[in-house]
């Protein structure tokens, strides 16, 4: 039974600060969902504690451009000015070869593109905070960005919210335990529907 649950695609996206990472970490810990994180390529500097090949495949802009030219990406975006991120076709093949389900954590434009490519084979979930005010508070209390960066992210979030109707599900992340339960339920239903 467990090994039949493979080959399904889950896409999680959100404006920055909405709780995407928190939800992705939770889903990866639910063992029977058989999810494997899709490791993206990116050109930003490695942060303390990050591991090449686990968090990202870190590469130089020249190497990234070379992979674009070779058509190695399913999708790629300049998510922040000067920082490129992309999903390698080889990464999806790696995960499907392991007979596992793929979990993507990508920005909103990347998620729209992946959903277009996979269609009904993928479940695309858009996570959002209950309001822009709450989003701002969460970014402030996370404490990883400067005041200017937070203002940029709030502006970007208001633009990204327009895309929410392109996704299969919209998850309003208000009470965290409820959001985690709902995300898990939707993912489980989707994976189980693929087994019939
Ligand atoms: P993202 O990956 O979307 O940028 P994070 O998962 O890092 O977002 O969450 C942003 C911040 O908000 C983190 O400090 C996280 O602990 C906190 N957070 C996430 N969900 C909730 C919630 N439902 N209620 C309160 N704080 C939350
Ligand atoms: P961070 O630099 O904080 O790890 O990630 C920045 C943003 O890039 C996040 O919103 C993350 O979801 C997004 N991202 C990570 N990998 C990819 C990818 O392969 N493609 C796209 N389009 N976005 C990605």
CSV table of C-alpha atoms and ligand atoms in Angstrom, one decimal:
chain,number,residue,atom,x,y,z
A,1,UNK,CA,0.0,0.0,0.0
A,2,UNK,CA,2.7,2.5,1.1
A,3,UNK,CA,4.7,2.0,-2.1
A,4,UNK,CA,1.7,2.6,-4.3
A,5,UNK,CA,1.6,6.1,-3.0
A,6,UNK,CA,4.2,7.5,-5.4
A,7,UNK,CA,4.5,9.7,-8.5
A,8,UNK,CA,2.2,12.5,-7.3
A,9,UNK,CA,3.2,16.1,-7.5
A,10,UNK,CA,2.5,18.7,-4.7
A,11,UNK,CA,3.3,22.4,-5.2
A,12,UNK,CA,3.3,24.7,-2.2
A,13,UNK,CA,3.6,28.4,-2.8
A,14,UNK,CA,3.0,31.7,-0.9
A,15,UNK,CA,4.0,35.3,-0.5
A,16,UNK,CA,7.1,35.5,1.7
A,17,UNK,CA,6.3,35.2,5.4
A,18,UNK,CA,2.9,33.5,5.0
A,19,UNK,CA,4.1,30.2,6.6
A,20,UNK,CA,5.1,28.1,3.5
A,21,UNK,CA,8.3,26.8,5.1
A,22,UNK,CA,6.6,25.9,8.3
A,23,UNK,CA,3.9,24.0,6.3
A,24,UNK,CA,6.5,22.3,4.0
A,25,UNK,CA,8.5,21.1,7.0
A,26,UNK,CA,5.4,19.6,8.6
A,27,UNK,CA,4.4,17.8,5.5
A,28,UNK,CA,7.9,16.3,5.0
A,29,UNK,CA,7.7,14.9,8.5
A,30,UNK,CA,4.5,13.0,7.8
A,31,UNK,CA,6.2,9.8,6.8
A,32,UNK,CA,3.3,7.9,5.2
A,33,UNK,CA,2.8,10.7,2.7
A,34,UNK,CA,6.0,9.5,1.1
A,35,UNK,CA,7.0,13.1,0.1
A,36,UNK,CA,10.5,14.0,-1.1
A,37,UNK,CA,11.5,17.6,-1.3
A,38,UNK,CA,12.5,18.9,-4.7
A,39,UNK,CA,15.9,20.5,-4.3
A,40,UNK,CA,16.1,23.6,-6.5
A,41,UNK,CA,19.1,25.1,-8.1
A,42,UNK,CA,19.9,28.7,-7.1
A,43,UNK,CA,22.6,31.4,-7.4
A,44,UNK,CA,22.2,33.1,-4.1
A,45,UNK,CA,25.0,32.7,-1.5
A,46,UNK,CA,24.7,29.7,0.8
A,47,UNK,CA,23.4,30.7,4.3
A,48,UNK,CA,24.9,29.4,7.6
A,49,UNK,CA,23.8,25.8,8.2
A,50,UNK,CA,22.7,25.2,4.6
A,51,UNK,CA,24.0,22.1,2.7
A,52,UNK,CA,24.7,22.0,-1.0
A,53,UNK,CA,22.5,19.3,-2.5
A,54,UNK,CA,20.1,19.2,0.4
A,55,UNK,CA,18.8,22.8,0.7
A,56,UNK,CA,19.7,23.8,-2.9
A,57,UNK,CA,22.1,23.0,-5.6
A,58,UNK,CA,24.1,26.2,-5.3
A,59,UNK,CA,25.7,27.3,-8.5
A,60,UNK,CA,27.3,30.4,-10.0
A,61,UNK,CA,25.3,32.6,-12.3
A,62,UNK,CA,27.4,31.3,-15.3
A,63,UNK,CA,26.7,27.7,-14.4
A,64,UNK,CA,23.0,28.5,-14.0
A,65,UNK,CA,22.9,30.3,-17.4
A,66,UNK,CA,24.6,27.2,-19.0
A,67,UNK,CA,21.8,25.0,-17.6
A,68,UNK,CA,19.2,27.4,-19.0
A,69,UNK,CA,20.9,27.1,-22.4
A,70,UNK,CA,20.9,23.3,-22.2
A,71,UNK,CA,17.1,23.4,-21.4
A,72,UNK,CA,17.8,21.6,-18.1
A,73,UNK,CA,15.1,23.5,-16.2
A,74,UNK,CA,11.4,22.8,-15.9
A,75,UNK,CA,11.0,26.4,-14.8
A,76,UNK,CA,13.3,29.1,-13.5
A,77,UNK,CA,12.8,32.7,-12.1
A,78,UNK,CA,14.8,35.6,-10.9
A,79,UNK,CA,12.9,35.5,-7.6
A,80,UNK,CA,14.9,38.4,-6.0
A,81,UNK,CA,17.0,40.9,-8.0
A,82,UNK,CA,20.1,39.1,-9.1
A,83,UNK,CA,19.2,35.7,-7.5
A,84,UNK,CA,18.0,33.0,-9.8
A,85,UNK,CA,16.1,29.8,-8.7
A,86,UNK,CA,15.0,26.9,-10.8
A,87,UNK,CA,13.6,23.4,-10.9
A,88,UNK,CA,15.9,20.9,-12.7
A,89,UNK,CA,14.2,18.3,-14.8
A,90,UNK,CA,16.7,15.8,-13.4
A,91,UNK,CA,15.5,16.5,-9.8
A,92,UNK,CA,12.0,15.5,-10.6
A,93,UNK,CA,13.2,12.3,-12.4
A,94,UNK,CA,15.4,11.5,-9.4
A,95,UNK,CA,12.4,11.7,-7.0
A,96,UNK,CA,10.0,9.8,-9.3
A,97,UNK,CA,12.8,7.1,-9.7
A,98,UNK,CA,12.8,6.7,-5.9
A,99,UNK,CA,9.0,5.9,-6.1
A,100,UNK,CA,8.2,8.9,-4.0
A,101,UNK,CA,5.8,11.9,-4.3
A,102,UNK,CA,7.4,15.2,-5.2
A,103,UNK,CA,7.0,18.3,-3.0
A,104,UNK,CA,7.9,21.6,-4.6
A,105,UNK,CA,8.5,24.8,-2.6
A,106,UNK,CA,8.6,27.6,-5.2
A,107,UNK,CA,7.7,31.2,-5.6
A,108,UNK,CA,4.3,32.2,-6.9
A,109,UNK,CA,5.3,32.7,-10.6
A,110,UNK,CA,7.2,29.4,-10.6
A,111,UNK,CA,4.2,27.6,-9.0
A,112,UNK,CA,1.9,29.0,-11.7
A,113,UNK,CA,4.3,27.6,-14.4
A,114,UNK,CA,4.6,24.2,-12.7
A,115,UNK,CA,0.9,23.9,-12.4
A,116,UNK,CA,0.5,24.6,-16.1
A,117,UNK,CA,3.0,21.9,-16.9
A,118,UNK,CA,1.6,19.2,-14.6
A,119,UNK,CA,-2.1,20.0,-14.8
A,120,UNK,CA,-4.3,17.6,-13.0
A,121,UNK,CA,-1.2,15.4,-12.0
A,122,UNK,CA,-0.3,18.2,-9.5
A,123,UNK,CA,-2.0,19.6,-6.4
A,124,UNK,CA,-1.1,23.3,-6.1
A,125,UNK,CA,-1.7,25.0,-2.8
A,126,UNK,CA,-1.4,28.7,-2.2
A,127,UNK,CA,-0.7,29.7,1.4
A,128,UNK,CA,-1.6,33.1,2.6
A,129,UNK,CA,-1.7,35.0,6.0
A,130,UNK,CA,-5.2,36.2,7.1
A,131,UNK,CA,-4.3,39.8,6.2
A,132,UNK,CA,-1.3,41.9,5.0
A,133,UNK,CA,-1.1,43.4,8.5
A,134,UNK,CA,-0.7,39.9,10.0
A,135,UNK,CA,1.9,39.1,7.3
A,136,UNK,CA,3.9,42.2,8.2
A,137,UNK,CA,3.8,41.3,11.9
A,138,UNK,CA,5.1,37.7,11.1
A,139,UNK,CA,7.9,39.1,9.0
A,140,UNK,CA,8.8,41.5,11.7
A,141,UNK,CA,8.8,38.9,14.4
A,142,UNK,CA,10.7,36.4,12.3
A,143,UNK,CA,13.5,39.0,12.3
A,144,UNK,CA,15.3,37.8,9.2
A,145,UNK,CA,14.8,40.9,7.1
A,146,UNK,CA,15.4,44.6,7.4
A,147,UNK,CA,12.6,47.1,7.5
A,148,UNK,CA,13.1,48.0,3.8
A,149,UNK,CA,13.1,44.3,2.8
A,150,UNK,CA,9.9,43.8,4.7
A,151,UNK,CA,8.2,46.7,2.9
A,152,UNK,CA,9.3,45.2,-0.4
A,153,UNK,CA,7.9,41.8,0.5
A,154,UNK,CA,4.6,43.3,1.6
A,155,UNK,CA,4.3,45.1,-1.8
A,156,UNK,CA,5.2,41.9,-3.6
A,157,UNK,CA,2.7,39.9,-1.5
A,158,UNK,CA,-0.1,42.3,-2.5
A,159,UNK,CA,0.8,41.7,-6.2
A,160,UNK,CA,1.0,37.9,-5.7
A,161,UNK,CA,-2.4,37.6,-4.0
A,162,UNK,CA,-3.9,38.3,-7.4
A,163,UNK,CA,-2.8,34.9,-8.6
A,164,UNK,CA,-4.4,32.9,-5.8
A,165,UNK,CA,-7.3,31.8,-8.0
A,166,UNK,CA,-4.9,29.9,-10.3
A,167,UNK,CA,-4.3,27.3,-7.6
A,168,UNK,CA,-6.3,24.2,-6.6
A,169,UNK,CA,-6.5,25.2,-3.0
A,170,UNK,CA,-6.0,28.4,-1.0
A,171,UNK,CA,-4.9,27.8,2.6
A,172,UNK,CA,-5.4,30.8,4.9
A,173,UNK,CA,-2.8,30.3,7.6
A,174,UNK,CA,-4.4,31.7,10.7
A,175,UNK,CA,-4.2,29.2,13.6
A,176,UNK,CA,-1.1,27.2,12.8
A,177,UNK,CA,-2.4,23.8,14.0
A,178,UNK,CA,-5.5,24.1,11.8
A,179,UNK,CA,-3.5,25.1,8.8
A,180,UNK,CA,-1.1,22.2,9.2
A,181,UNK,CA,-4.0,19.7,9.6
A,182,UNK,CA,-5.8,21.1,6.5
A,183,UNK,CA,-2.7,21.0,4.4
A,184,UNK,CA,-2.1,17.4,5.5
A,185,UNK,CA,-5.7,16.4,4.7
A,186,UNK,CA,-5.6,17.9,1.2
A,187,UNK,CA,-2.3,16.3,0.4
A,188,UNK,CA,-3.4,12.9,1.7
A,189,UNK,CA,-6.7,13.0,-0.2
A,190,UNK,CA,-4.9,14.0,-3.4
A,191,UNK,CA,-2.3,11.2,-3.1
A,192,UNK,CA,-4.9,8.6,-2.2
A,193,UNK,CA,-7.1,9.6,-5.2
A,194,UNK,CA,-4.1,8.7,-7.4
A,195,UNK,CA,-4.1,5.2,-6.1
A,196,UNK,CA,-7.5,4.2,-7.5
B,1,LIG,P1,7.5,31.6,4.5
B,1,LIG,O1,8.3,30.3,4.3
B,1,LIG,O2,6.2,31.6,3.8
B,1,LIG,O3,8.4,32.8,4.3
B,1,LIG,P2,7.6,31.0,7.4
B,1,LIG,O4,7.2,29.5,7.5
B,1,LIG,O5,9.1,31.3,7.6
B,1,LIG,O6,7.1,31.7,6.1
B,1,LIG,O7,6.8,31.8,8.5
B,1,LIG,C1,7.0,33.2,8.7
B,1,LIG,C2,7.0,33.4,10.2
B,1,LIG,O8,5.7,33.3,10.7
B,1,LIG,C3,7.9,32.4,11.0
B,1,LIG,O9,8.5,33.1,12.1
B,1,LIG,C4,6.8,31.4,11.5
B,1,LIG,O10,7.3,30.7,12.7
B,1,LIG,C5,5.6,32.3,11.7
B,1,LIG,N1,4.3,31.6,11.5
B,1,LIG,C6,4.0,30.7,10.5
B,1,LIG,N2,2.7,30.3,10.6
B,1,LIG,C7,2.2,31.0,11.7
B,1,LIG,C8,0.9,31.1,12.3
B,1,LIG,N3,-0.2,30.4,11.8
B,1,LIG,N4,0.7,31.9,13.3
B,1,LIG,C9,1.7,32.7,13.8
B,1,LIG,N5,3.0,32.6,13.3
B,1,LIG,C10,3.2,31.8,12.3
B,2,LIG,P1,15.1,31.5,-0.1
B,2,LIG,O1,16.2,32.2,-0.8
B,2,LIG,O2,14.5,32.2,1.1
B,2,LIG,O3,15.5,30.0,0.2
B,2,LIG,O4,13.9,31.3,-1.2
B,2,LIG,C1,13.4,32.4,-1.8
B,2,LIG,C2,12.2,32.0,-2.6
B,2,LIG,O5,12.6,31.3,-3.8
B,2,LIG,C3,11.2,31.2,-1.9
B,2,LIG,O6,9.9,31.8,-2.2
B,2,LIG,C4,11.2,29.9,-2.6
B,2,LIG,O7,10.0,29.2,-2.6
B,2,LIG,C5,11.6,30.3,-4.0
B,2,LIG,N1,12.2,29.2,-4.8
B,2,LIG,C6,13.0,28.2,-4.3
B,2,LIG,N2,13.3,27.3,-5.3
B,2,LIG,C7,12.7,27.8,-6.4
B,2,LIG,C8,12.6,27.3,-7.7
B,2,LIG,O8,13.1,26.2,-8.1
B,2,LIG,N3,11.8,28.0,-8.6
B,2,LIG,C9,11.2,29.1,-8.2
B,2,LIG,N4,10.4,29.7,-9.2
B,2,LIG,N5,11.2,29.6,-7.0
B,2,LIG,C10,12.0,28.9,-6.1
